[in-house]
PDB file of C-alpha atoms in Angstrom:
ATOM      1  CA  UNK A   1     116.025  79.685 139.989  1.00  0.00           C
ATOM      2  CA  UNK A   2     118.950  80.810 137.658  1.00  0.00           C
ATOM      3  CA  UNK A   3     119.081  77.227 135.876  1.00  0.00           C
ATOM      4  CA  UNK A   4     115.479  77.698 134.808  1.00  0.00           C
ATOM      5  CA  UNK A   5     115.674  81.293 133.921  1.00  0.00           C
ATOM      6  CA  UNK A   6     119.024  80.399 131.921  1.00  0.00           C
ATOM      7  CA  UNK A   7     116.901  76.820 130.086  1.00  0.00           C
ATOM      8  CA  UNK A   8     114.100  79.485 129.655  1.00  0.00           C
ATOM      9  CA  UNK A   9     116.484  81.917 127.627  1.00  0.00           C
ATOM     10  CA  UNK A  10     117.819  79.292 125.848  1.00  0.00           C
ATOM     11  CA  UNK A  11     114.799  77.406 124.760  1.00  0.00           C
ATOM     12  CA  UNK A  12     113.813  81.053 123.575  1.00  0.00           C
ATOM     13  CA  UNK A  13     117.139  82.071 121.512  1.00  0.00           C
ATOM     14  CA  UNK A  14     115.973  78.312 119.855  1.00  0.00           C
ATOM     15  CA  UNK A  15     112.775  78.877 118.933  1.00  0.00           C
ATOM     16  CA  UNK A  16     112.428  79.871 115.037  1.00  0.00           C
ATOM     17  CA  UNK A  17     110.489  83.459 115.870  1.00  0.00           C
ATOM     18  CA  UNK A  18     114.086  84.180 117.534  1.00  0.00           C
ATOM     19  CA  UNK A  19     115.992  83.109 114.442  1.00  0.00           C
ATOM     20  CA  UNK A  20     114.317  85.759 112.380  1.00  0.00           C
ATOM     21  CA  UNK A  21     116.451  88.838 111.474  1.00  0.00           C
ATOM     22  CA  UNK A  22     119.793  87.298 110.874  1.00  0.00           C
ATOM     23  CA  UNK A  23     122.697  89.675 109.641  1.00  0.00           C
ATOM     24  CA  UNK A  24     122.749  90.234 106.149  1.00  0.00           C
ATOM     25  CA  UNK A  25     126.013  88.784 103.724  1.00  0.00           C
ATOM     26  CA  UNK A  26     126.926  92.873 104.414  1.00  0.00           C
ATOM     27  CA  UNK A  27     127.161  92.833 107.912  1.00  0.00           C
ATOM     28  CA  UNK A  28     128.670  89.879 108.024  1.00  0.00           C
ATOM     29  CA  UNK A  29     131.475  91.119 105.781  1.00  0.00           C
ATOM     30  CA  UNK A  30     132.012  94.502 108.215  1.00  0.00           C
ATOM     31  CA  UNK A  31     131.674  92.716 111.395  1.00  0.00           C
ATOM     32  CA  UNK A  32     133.869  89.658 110.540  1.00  0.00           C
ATOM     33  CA  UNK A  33     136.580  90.801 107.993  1.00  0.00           C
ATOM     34  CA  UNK A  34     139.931  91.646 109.990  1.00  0.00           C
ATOM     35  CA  UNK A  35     138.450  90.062 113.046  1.00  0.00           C
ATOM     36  CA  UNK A  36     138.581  87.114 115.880  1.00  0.00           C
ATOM     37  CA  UNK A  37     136.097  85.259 117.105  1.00  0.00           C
ATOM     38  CA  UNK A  38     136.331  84.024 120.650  1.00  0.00           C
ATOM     39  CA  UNK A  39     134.132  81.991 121.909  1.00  0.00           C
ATOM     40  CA  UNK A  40     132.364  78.427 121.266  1.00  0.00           C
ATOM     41  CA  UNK A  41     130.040  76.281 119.615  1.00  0.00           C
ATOM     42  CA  UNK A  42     128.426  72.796 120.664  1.00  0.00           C
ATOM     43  CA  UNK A  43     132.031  71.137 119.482  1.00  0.00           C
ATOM     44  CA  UNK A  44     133.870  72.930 122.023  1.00  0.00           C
ATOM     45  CA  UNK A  45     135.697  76.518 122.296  1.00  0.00           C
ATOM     46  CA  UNK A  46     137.978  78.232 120.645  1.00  0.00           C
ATOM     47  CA  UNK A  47     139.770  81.553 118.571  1.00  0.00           C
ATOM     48  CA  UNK A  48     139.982  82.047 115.312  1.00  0.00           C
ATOM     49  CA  UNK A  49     140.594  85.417 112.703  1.00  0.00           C
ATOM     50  CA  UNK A  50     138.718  86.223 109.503  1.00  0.00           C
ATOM     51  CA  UNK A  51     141.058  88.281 107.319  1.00  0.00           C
ATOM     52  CA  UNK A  52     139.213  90.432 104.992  1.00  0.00           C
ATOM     53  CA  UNK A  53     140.630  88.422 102.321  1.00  0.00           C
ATOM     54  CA  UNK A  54     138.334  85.461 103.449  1.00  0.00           C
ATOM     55  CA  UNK A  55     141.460  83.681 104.618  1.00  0.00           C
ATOM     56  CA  UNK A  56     140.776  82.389 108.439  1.00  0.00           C
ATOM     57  CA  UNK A  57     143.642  81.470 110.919  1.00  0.00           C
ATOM     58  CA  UNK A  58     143.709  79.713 113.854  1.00  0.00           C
ATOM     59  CA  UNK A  59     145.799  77.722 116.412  1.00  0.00           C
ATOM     60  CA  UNK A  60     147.498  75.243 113.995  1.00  0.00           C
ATOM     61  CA  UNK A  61     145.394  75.976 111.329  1.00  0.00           C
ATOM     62  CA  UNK A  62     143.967  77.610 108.206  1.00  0.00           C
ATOM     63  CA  UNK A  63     140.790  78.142 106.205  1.00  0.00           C
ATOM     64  CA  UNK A  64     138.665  80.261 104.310  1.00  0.00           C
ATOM     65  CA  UNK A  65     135.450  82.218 105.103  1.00  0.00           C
ATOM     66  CA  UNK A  66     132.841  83.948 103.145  1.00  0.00           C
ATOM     67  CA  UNK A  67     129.464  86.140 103.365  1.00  0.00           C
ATOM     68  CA  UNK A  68     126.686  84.900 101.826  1.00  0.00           C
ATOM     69  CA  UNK A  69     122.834  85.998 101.913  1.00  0.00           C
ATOM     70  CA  UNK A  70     122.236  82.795 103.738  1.00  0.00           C
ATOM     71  CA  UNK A  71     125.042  83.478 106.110  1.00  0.00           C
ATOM     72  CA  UNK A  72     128.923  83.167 106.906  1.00  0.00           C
ATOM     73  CA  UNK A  73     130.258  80.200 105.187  1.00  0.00           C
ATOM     74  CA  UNK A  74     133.402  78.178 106.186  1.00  0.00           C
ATOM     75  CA  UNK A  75     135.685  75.864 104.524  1.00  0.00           C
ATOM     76  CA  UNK A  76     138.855  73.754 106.596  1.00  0.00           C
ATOM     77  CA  UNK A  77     141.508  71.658 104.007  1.00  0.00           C
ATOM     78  CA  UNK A  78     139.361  69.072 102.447  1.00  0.00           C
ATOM     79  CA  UNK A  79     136.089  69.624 104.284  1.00  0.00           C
ATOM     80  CA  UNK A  80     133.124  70.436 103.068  1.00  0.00           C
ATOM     81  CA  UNK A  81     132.188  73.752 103.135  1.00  0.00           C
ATOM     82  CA  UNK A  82     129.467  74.594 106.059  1.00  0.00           C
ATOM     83  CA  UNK A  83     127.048  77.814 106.646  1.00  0.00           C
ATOM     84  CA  UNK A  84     125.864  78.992 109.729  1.00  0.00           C
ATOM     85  CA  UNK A  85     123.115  82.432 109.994  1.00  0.00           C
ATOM     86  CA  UNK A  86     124.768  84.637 112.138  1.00  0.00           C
ATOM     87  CA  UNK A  87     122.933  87.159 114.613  1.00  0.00           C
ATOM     88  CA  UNK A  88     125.584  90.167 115.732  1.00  0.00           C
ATOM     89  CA  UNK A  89     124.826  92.470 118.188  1.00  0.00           C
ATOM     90  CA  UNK A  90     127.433  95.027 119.407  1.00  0.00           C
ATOM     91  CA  UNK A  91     130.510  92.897 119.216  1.00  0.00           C
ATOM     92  CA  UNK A  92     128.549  89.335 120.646  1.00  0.00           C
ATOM     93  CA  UNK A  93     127.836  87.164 117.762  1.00  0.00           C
ATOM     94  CA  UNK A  94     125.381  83.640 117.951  1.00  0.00           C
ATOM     95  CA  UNK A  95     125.655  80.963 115.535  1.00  0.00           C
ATOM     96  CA  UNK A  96     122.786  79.155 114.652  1.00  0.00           C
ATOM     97  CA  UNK A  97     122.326  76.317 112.560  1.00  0.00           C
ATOM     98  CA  UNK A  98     118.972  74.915 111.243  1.00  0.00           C
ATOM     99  CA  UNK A  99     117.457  77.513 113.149  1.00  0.00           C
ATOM    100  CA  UNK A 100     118.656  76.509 116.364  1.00  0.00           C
ATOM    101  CA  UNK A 101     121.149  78.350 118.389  1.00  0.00           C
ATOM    102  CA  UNK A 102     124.698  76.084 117.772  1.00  0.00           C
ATOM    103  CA  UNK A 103     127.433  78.690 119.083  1.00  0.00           C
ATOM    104  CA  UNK A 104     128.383  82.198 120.600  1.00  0.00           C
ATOM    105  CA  UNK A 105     131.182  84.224 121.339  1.00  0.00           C
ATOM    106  CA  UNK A 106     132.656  87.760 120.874  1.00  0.00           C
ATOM    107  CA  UNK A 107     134.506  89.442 117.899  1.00  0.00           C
ATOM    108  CA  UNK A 108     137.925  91.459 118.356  1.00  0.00           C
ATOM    109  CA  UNK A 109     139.394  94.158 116.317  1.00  0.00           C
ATOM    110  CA  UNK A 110     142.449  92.251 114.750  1.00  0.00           C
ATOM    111  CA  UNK A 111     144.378  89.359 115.270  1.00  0.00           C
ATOM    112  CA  UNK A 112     145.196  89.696 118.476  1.00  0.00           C
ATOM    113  CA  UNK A 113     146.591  86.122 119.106  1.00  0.00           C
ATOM    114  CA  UNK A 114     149.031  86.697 116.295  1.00  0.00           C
ATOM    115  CA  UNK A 115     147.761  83.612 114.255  1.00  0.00           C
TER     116      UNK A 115
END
């Protein structure tokens, strides 16, 4: 019973109505400047802060982030830069991309791994 009421939830965080009402370039820029994300996306999991400067540091590695009106853009070495909407509640965060749920974690005050 708590495998179908967990597919239920997320075949309803997937559906477009749900992807309606994502945070604003804004919020984005208040919730995620000076902050880690923990959590995961489809990928895999992992840490990562967003200095306010739009510099992001992780385990090993380095980047840069910005808000946008579409959403919270990232950019790793010679990557291509990549957008995801964002949906924050509290300090619980979802990724989506193409309007379909692609990640969530939490967001921290800080850098508390010291990256």
């Amino acid at each position: 019973m708590k495998r179908n009421l967990c597919a239920l939830a997320l075949i309803a965080i997937s559906s477009p109505v749900f992807a309606e009402g994502f945070a604003s370039k804004d919020e984005i820029q208040r919730a995620m400047g000076d902050h880690t994300y923990q959590g995961g996306m489809l990928t895999g999991s992992f840490s990562e802060y967003y200095a306010a400067d739009g510099t992001i540091k992780g385990d090993g590695y380095t980047g840069t982030w910005r808000a946008t009106d579409e959403g919270m853009c990232f950019a790793y070495g010679t990557d291509p830069e990549n957008c995801w909407n964002l949906k924050i509640d509290g300090n619980v965060v979802t990724l989506f991309k193409d309007s379909a749920v692609d990640g969530a974690g939490v967001i921290v005050k800080g850098n508390p791994n010291s990256y």
